[in-house]
Each structure stands twice: as structure tokens, then as C-alpha cells.
């Protein structure tokens, strides 16, 4: 998979499968899977570091995760998130941030919002770095949005989102994440744009889907929005393994002779 393949997926009406990943061990498993694209999202701040929002993510945090994932998933297309305000600095600082993410092993960067970012996106793209856009619920703007809620409801908000999506395409984005957008609006945007859309909480008509790994594995027990499908009750599976181990140790059932070294 490379950046040009995204367009082929849209043309063939083949869905793009994107999954977040943040560490080497998981990346090795994703590498063997049918997942097309890995997103090292700034959601790492929440699911890997326990923060309440993505705002504490910074370039250093993102680069450590991207490096680990790149070591584990050598053949996957990796998108690295540009963290909070890292692309709202001077052009020089923006480009240093982009360079760090790409040198860490990403093949493209993802950047939230278009308002005030169009020139930056165009400059990054013209510098040879593919940019994935991200509209709808943009978690880095949570303080502005006033909460995690569906975006683009009502005619005026829908028109704004469609206009912004076109602006992302015009600025040179090769694809666009639509997060928490009504299904009909996501379908309209997908139909209108030439570049593929990748949805999360945006219905079935987008050109691809993305989920946060911890959510789809059922590891985020306190977080279950309607758009997440759990493919594993990971929390129960892990808890059972931890408790069985604890019980085996306490009862003297672990280790056995086979699990110990002889003379
Ligand atoms: O950081 C992230 O995981 C994301 C996805 C939710 C699209 O941006």
C-alpha cells in the first residue's frame, strides 16, 4: 500500500480498513492482518497514557509510538498524527514537527481541521509529505466544540462541513477522516469528493473505516459509543488470564517441572 493506492480503493469501491496502533507488539500482529493502513493517532494520549483528552500528546510522544509501530509493521502504510497545535506554529516549526513524524517512520501525516490550515497543508504536500485531513469531531478542539458530540447536524453546519471537506481536497489532502458525522452527510461528502473518506462514527457510506484498537478489542471498558463494534471482550479475556496466573502462583501450580530448569 502506498499513497497512490488510496485513490484506487475509491475507484474500485473497495473499502479502506484503517486501525490505530501505538506499540511494537500490536504492530507485529497488525502487520500479519488484512488491515490496510495503520494510524498512530494522538488518541495514544488517552488509551496508552491515561489522559482525558488528546491535548497532552506532543511530538515526542507521537514519535516514540510511531517508531515502535514502524519497527513492528514494516509493510503497512503508517499515518502519524500531528499533535495539538504542532502545526499552528511558524512555518519552520510546523515543518520541523512534520519532519520529526516522518523521520520516526510515518508515510503520511494526519492533521485536524482546515480553518486556518489550508496553506500549511498545501505547503506540507508540496514538500513531498502526504496529508490526511480530519473533519467533523476534531478532538484537539474539544474545548471549542464543548464536548464529544456529532458534528454537521442541521443544514448550515452540514454545508460548512461539505465546504471544509472540499477545501481539504483542494489543499492537497490525499484522504479525509470524517469523525462523528451524520451518515447522510458523510455519504454526500464521500460522493462529492474525489479523494477517499475514512469514517469513524460516520456510517457505512464512507470509502473506509477507522477504529481505535483498544475500543474494538473491548479494552476500554468505560468507553462504548454507538459507533464502536467490539470484536473481542478483551478486558474479560485479559482479566481471566491475570487471575488464572495469580491463582496458579498462589496454589503452587505454576511453574511445573516442565517449566523449570533441571540440573
Ligand atoms: O487519534 C485517533 O485515534 C484518531 C482517530 C479517532 C481517527 O484521530
Tab-separated table of C-alpha atoms and ligand atoms in Angstrom:
chain	number	residue	atom	x	y	z
A	1	UNK	CA	0.000	0.000	0.000
A	2	UNK	CA	1.287	3.463	-0.846
A	3	UNK	CA	-0.356	6.846	-1.039
A	4	UNK	CA	-1.437	6.345	-4.666
A	5	UNK	CA	-3.326	3.172	-3.768
A	6	UNK	CA	-5.866	5.165	-1.747
A	7	UNK	CA	-7.372	6.541	-4.942
A	8	UNK	CA	-7.520	3.055	-6.442
A	9	UNK	CA	-9.559	1.847	-3.460
A	10	UNK	CA	-12.106	4.613	-4.073
A	11	UNK	CA	-12.256	3.976	-7.810
A	12	UNK	CA	-12.759	0.229	-7.280
A	13	UNK	CA	-15.247	0.920	-4.471
A	14	UNK	CA	-13.087	-1.264	-2.245
A	15	UNK	CA	-13.247	-0.218	1.410
A	16	UNK	CA	-10.105	1.039	3.152
A	17	UNK	CA	-9.511	-0.549	6.559
A	18	UNK	CA	-7.595	1.649	8.988
A	19	UNK	CA	-6.841	0.781	12.604
A	20	UNK	CA	-4.957	2.699	15.260
A	21	UNK	CA	-1.852	1.141	16.747
A	22	UNK	CA	0.714	2.532	19.155
A	23	UNK	CA	3.211	-0.185	20.089
A	24	UNK	CA	5.604	-2.717	18.605
A	25	UNK	CA	3.916	-5.907	19.854
A	26	UNK	CA	0.486	-4.965	18.491
A	27	UNK	CA	2.037	-3.658	15.273
A	28	UNK	CA	3.572	-7.081	14.590
A	29	UNK	CA	0.095	-8.610	14.751
A	30	UNK	CA	-1.463	-5.889	12.586
A	31	UNK	CA	1.367	-6.463	10.113
A	32	UNK	CA	0.070	-10.031	9.614
A	33	UNK	CA	-3.563	-8.900	9.297
A	34	UNK	CA	-5.747	-7.677	6.425
A	35	UNK	CA	-5.789	-4.139	7.833
A	36	UNK	CA	-4.685	-1.739	5.056
A	37	UNK	CA	-3.493	1.294	6.984
A	38	UNK	CA	-2.196	1.957	10.490
A	39	UNK	CA	-2.967	5.249	12.179
A	40	UNK	CA	-0.675	6.151	15.040
A	41	UNK	CA	-3.272	8.520	16.421
A	42	UNK	CA	-2.909	11.108	19.125
A	43	UNK	CA	-5.586	9.024	20.867
A	44	UNK	CA	-2.392	7.432	22.241
A	45	UNK	CA	-2.528	10.167	24.875
A	46	UNK	CA	-5.811	8.670	26.117
A	47	UNK	CA	-5.573	4.915	25.563
A	48	UNK	CA	-1.835	4.487	26.175
A	49	UNK	CA	-1.131	7.259	28.683
A	50	UNK	CA	-4.458	7.641	30.501
A	51	UNK	CA	-5.098	11.312	29.738
A	52	UNK	CA	-8.696	12.516	29.486
A	53	UNK	CA	-8.190	14.178	26.075
A	54	UNK	CA	-5.723	14.108	23.178
A	55	UNK	CA	-4.391	17.552	24.082
A	56	UNK	CA	-1.385	16.321	26.145
A	57	UNK	CA	0.020	14.463	23.100
A	58	UNK	CA	3.164	16.127	21.794
A	59	UNK	CA	5.694	15.429	19.059
A	60	UNK	CA	7.975	13.436	21.368
A	61	UNK	CA	5.111	11.180	22.469
A	62	UNK	CA	3.935	10.662	18.884
A	63	UNK	CA	7.419	9.934	17.573
A	64	UNK	CA	8.133	7.251	20.209
A	65	UNK	CA	4.873	5.475	19.281
A	66	UNK	CA	5.437	5.848	15.521
A	67	UNK	CA	8.967	4.428	15.815
A	68	UNK	CA	7.694	1.401	17.753
A	69	UNK	CA	4.899	0.745	15.264
A	70	UNK	CA	7.212	1.191	12.269
A	71	UNK	CA	9.576	-1.461	13.725
A	72	UNK	CA	6.702	-3.912	14.079
A	73	UNK	CA	4.745	-3.274	10.877
A	74	UNK	CA	7.350	-2.887	8.190
A	75	UNK	CA	4.978	-3.315	5.224
A	76	UNK	CA	1.964	-1.291	6.307
A	77	UNK	CA	1.188	2.286	5.324
A	78	UNK	CA	1.560	4.293	8.527
A	79	UNK	CA	-0.161	7.623	9.132
A	80	UNK	CA	1.201	9.685	12.024
A	81	UNK	CA	-0.997	12.217	13.787
A	82	UNK	CA	0.222	15.789	14.137
A	83	UNK	CA	-0.496	16.531	17.808
A	84	UNK	CA	-2.254	19.523	19.349
A	85	UNK	CA	-1.049	22.871	17.922
A	86	UNK	CA	2.117	21.301	16.481
A	87	UNK	CA	1.087	22.589	13.026
A	88	UNK	CA	-0.108	26.008	14.207
A	89	UNK	CA	3.365	27.449	14.826
A	90	UNK	CA	5.695	29.273	12.469
A	91	UNK	CA	6.203	27.571	9.116
A	92	UNK	CA	9.678	26.498	10.231
A	93	UNK	CA	8.396	24.915	13.441
A	94	UNK	CA	5.481	23.278	11.613
A	95	UNK	CA	7.886	21.715	9.154
A	96	UNK	CA	10.227	20.552	11.936
A	97	UNK	CA	7.254	18.818	13.540
A	98	UNK	CA	6.287	17.189	10.230
A	99	UNK	CA	9.901	16.131	9.657
A	100	UNK	CA	10.066	14.503	13.105
A	101	UNK	CA	6.903	12.472	12.478
A	102	UNK	CA	8.094	11.346	9.046
A	103	UNK	CA	11.616	10.506	10.254
A	104	UNK	CA	10.052	8.430	13.042
A	105	UNK	CA	8.650	6.157	10.327
A	106	UNK	CA	5.307	7.581	9.161
A	107	UNK	CA	4.442	7.614	5.450
A	108	UNK	CA	1.939	10.445	5.840
A	109	UNK	CA	0.724	12.864	8.492
A	110	UNK	CA	-2.833	13.496	9.667
A	111	UNK	CA	-3.895	16.961	10.652
A	112	UNK	CA	-7.168	18.070	12.265
A	113	UNK	CA	-9.297	20.869	10.783
A	114	UNK	CA	-8.991	23.095	7.728
A	115	UNK	CA	-9.846	26.533	9.142
A	116	UNK	CA	-6.520	28.422	9.007
A	117	UNK	CA	-4.648	25.248	7.940
A	118	UNK	CA	-5.141	25.222	4.166
A	119	UNK	CA	-1.852	26.960	3.375
A	120	UNK	CA	0.047	24.788	5.830
A	121	UNK	CA	-1.442	21.622	4.325
A	122	UNK	CA	-0.606	22.811	0.798
A	123	UNK	CA	2.968	23.582	1.864
A	124	UNK	CA	3.418	20.178	3.547
A	125	UNK	CA	2.044	18.408	0.450
A	126	UNK	CA	4.247	20.436	-1.881
A	127	UNK	CA	7.190	19.451	0.323
A	128	UNK	CA	6.551	15.814	-0.568
A	129	UNK	CA	4.623	14.708	2.525
A	130	UNK	CA	1.138	13.245	2.032
A	131	UNK	CA	-1.516	14.745	4.312
A	132	UNK	CA	-4.678	13.031	5.567
A	133	UNK	CA	-7.314	15.547	6.662
A	134	UNK	CA	-9.644	15.124	9.647
A	135	UNK	CA	-13.018	16.877	9.952
A	136	UNK	CA	-16.227	16.571	11.952
A	137	UNK	CA	-15.458	15.881	15.578
A	138	UNK	CA	-11.862	17.033	15.865
A	139	UNK	CA	-10.845	16.015	19.413
A	140	UNK	CA	-7.987	18.523	19.614
A	141	UNK	CA	-10.681	21.262	19.509
A	142	UNK	CA	-12.730	19.687	22.290
A	143	UNK	CA	-12.647	22.873	24.352
A	144	UNK	CA	-14.039	24.815	21.405
A	145	UNK	CA	-16.625	22.152	20.498
A	146	UNK	CA	-17.838	21.927	24.091
A	147	UNK	CA	-17.895	18.120	24.209
A	148	UNK	CA	-17.679	14.910	22.217
A	149	UNK	CA	-20.792	15.159	20.069
A	150	UNK	CA	-21.940	14.621	16.484
A	151	UNK	CA	-20.909	17.431	14.127
A	152	UNK	CA	-22.614	18.718	10.969
A	153	UNK	CA	-26.218	18.372	12.186
A	154	UNK	CA	-28.587	20.909	10.619
A	155	UNK	CA	-28.368	22.491	7.183
A	156	UNK	CA	-25.915	25.270	7.946
A	157	UNK	CA	-23.460	23.006	9.823
A	158	UNK	CA	-23.758	20.407	7.063
A	159	UNK	CA	-22.991	22.994	4.379
A	160	UNK	CA	-19.968	24.199	6.358
A	161	UNK	CA	-18.641	20.648	6.690
A	162	UNK	CA	-19.089	19.962	2.978
A	163	UNK	CA	-17.285	23.212	2.173
A	164	UNK	CA	-14.461	22.304	4.557
A	165	UNK	CA	-14.156	18.829	3.046
A	166	UNK	CA	-13.773	20.354	-0.418
A	167	UNK	CA	-11.161	22.748	0.989
A	168	UNK	CA	-9.174	19.778	2.353
A	169	UNK	CA	-9.205	18.184	-1.086
A	170	UNK	CA	-8.248	21.492	-2.708
A	171	UNK	CA	-5.352	21.956	-0.261
A	172	UNK	CA	-3.980	18.612	-1.421
A	173	UNK	CA	-5.118	16.042	1.185
A	174	UNK	CA	-4.987	12.516	-0.235
A	175	UNK	CA	-7.799	11.305	2.021
A	176	UNK	CA	-10.057	12.599	4.752
A	177	UNK	CA	-11.176	11.232	8.121
A	178	UNK	CA	-14.786	12.090	8.988
A	179	UNK	CA	-15.447	11.641	12.702
A	180	UNK	CA	-18.929	11.614	14.250
A	181	UNK	CA	-20.836	12.959	11.264
A	182	UNK	CA	-24.438	12.016	10.349
A	183	UNK	CA	-24.463	9.097	7.922
A	184	UNK	CA	-26.292	11.000	5.139
A	185	UNK	CA	-23.889	13.929	5.269
A	186	UNK	CA	-20.855	11.608	5.267
A	187	UNK	CA	-22.351	9.881	2.197
A	188	UNK	CA	-22.815	13.241	0.445
A	189	UNK	CA	-19.251	14.319	1.223
A	190	UNK	CA	-17.935	10.935	0.053
A	191	UNK	CA	-19.912	11.257	-3.182
A	192	UNK	CA	-18.735	14.839	-3.775
A	193	UNK	CA	-15.020	14.378	-3.089
A	194	UNK	CA	-12.544	12.762	-5.431
A	195	UNK	CA	-10.341	11.688	-2.521
A	196	UNK	CA	-11.420	8.799	-0.275
A	197	UNK	CA	-13.124	9.423	3.042
A	198	UNK	CA	-12.463	7.262	6.087
A	199	UNK	CA	-15.198	7.302	8.688
A	200	UNK	CA	-15.437	6.790	12.412
A	201	UNK	CA	-18.980	7.257	13.631
A	202	UNK	CA	-19.902	8.416	10.123
A	203	UNK	CA	-21.969	5.474	8.849
A	204	UNK	CA	-21.316	2.873	6.217
A	205	UNK	CA	-21.075	5.003	3.066
A	206	UNK	CA	-17.572	6.392	3.583
A	207	UNK	CA	-14.756	4.889	1.490
A	208	UNK	CA	-13.197	3.300	4.550
A	209	UNK	CA	-13.466	2.914	8.307
A	210	UNK	CA	-11.123	3.520	11.214
A	211	UNK	CA	-11.412	2.292	14.791
A	212	UNK	CA	-9.260	2.756	17.849
A	213	UNK	CA	-7.634	-0.602	18.613
A	214	UNK	CA	-8.374	-0.566	22.349
A	215	UNK	CA	-12.064	0.172	21.640
A	216	UNK	CA	-12.564	-2.625	19.095
A	217	UNK	CA	-10.717	-5.098	21.309
A	218	UNK	CA	-13.017	-4.265	24.223
A	219	UNK	CA	-10.178	-2.984	26.383
A	220	UNK	CA	-11.728	0.444	27.016
A	221	UNK	CA	-14.374	-0.771	29.443
A	222	UNK	CA	-15.624	2.707	30.353
A	223	UNK	CA	-15.950	3.904	26.740
A	224	UNK	CA	-18.592	2.443	24.422
A	225	UNK	CA	-20.066	4.941	21.959
A	226	UNK	CA	-22.599	3.547	19.470
A	227	UNK	CA	-20.138	3.616	16.548
A	228	UNK	CA	-17.699	1.176	18.182
A	229	UNK	CA	-18.109	-2.503	17.391
A	230	UNK	CA	-16.270	-4.698	19.882
A	231	UNK	CA	-14.631	-7.668	18.153
A	232	UNK	CA	-13.343	-9.112	21.422
A	233	UNK	CA	-14.227	-8.853	25.074
A	234	UNK	CA	-10.553	-8.098	25.641
A	235	UNK	CA	-10.991	-6.870	29.194
A	236	UNK	CA	-12.643	-10.142	30.266
A	237	UNK	CA	-10.079	-12.261	28.373
A	238	UNK	CA	-7.109	-10.454	29.957
A	239	UNK	CA	-8.666	-10.333	33.413
A	240	UNK	CA	-9.266	-14.067	33.267
A	241	UNK	CA	-5.645	-14.686	32.207
A	242	UNK	CA	-4.283	-12.445	35.005
A	243	UNK	CA	-6.475	-14.135	37.623
A	244	UNK	CA	-5.652	-17.654	36.429
A	245	UNK	CA	-1.944	-16.790	36.624
A	246	UNK	CA	-2.388	-15.358	40.138
A	247	UNK	CA	-4.292	-18.442	41.248
A	248	UNK	CA	-1.675	-20.813	39.708
A	249	UNK	CA	1.155	-18.996	41.511
A	250	UNK	CA	-0.646	-18.943	44.840
A	251	UNK	CA	-1.598	-22.636	44.638
A	252	UNK	CA	1.921	-23.696	43.595
A	253	UNK	CA	0.540	-24.906	40.245
A	254	UNK	CA	2.989	-22.652	38.367
A	255	UNK	CA	5.706	-23.353	37.437
A	256	UNK	CA	5.662	-27.125	36.895
A	257	UNK	CA	8.800	-29.234	36.439
A	258	UNK	CA	8.397	-28.798	32.657
A	259	UNK	CA	8.531	-25.055	33.142
A	260	UNK	CA	11.667	-25.263	35.329
A	261	UNK	CA	15.341	-25.988	34.501
A	262	UNK	CA	16.910	-29.325	35.508
A	263	UNK	CA	20.473	-29.740	36.849
B	1	LIG	O1	-6.235	9.775	17.158
B	1	LIG	C1	-7.025	8.976	16.643
B	1	LIG	O2	-7.125	7.795	17.017
B	1	LIG	C2	-7.876	9.460	15.553
B	1	LIG	C3	-8.958	8.564	15.070
B	1	LIG	C4	-10.087	8.531	16.033
B	1	LIG	C5	-9.410	8.923	13.711
B	1	LIG	O3	-7.696	10.543	15.105
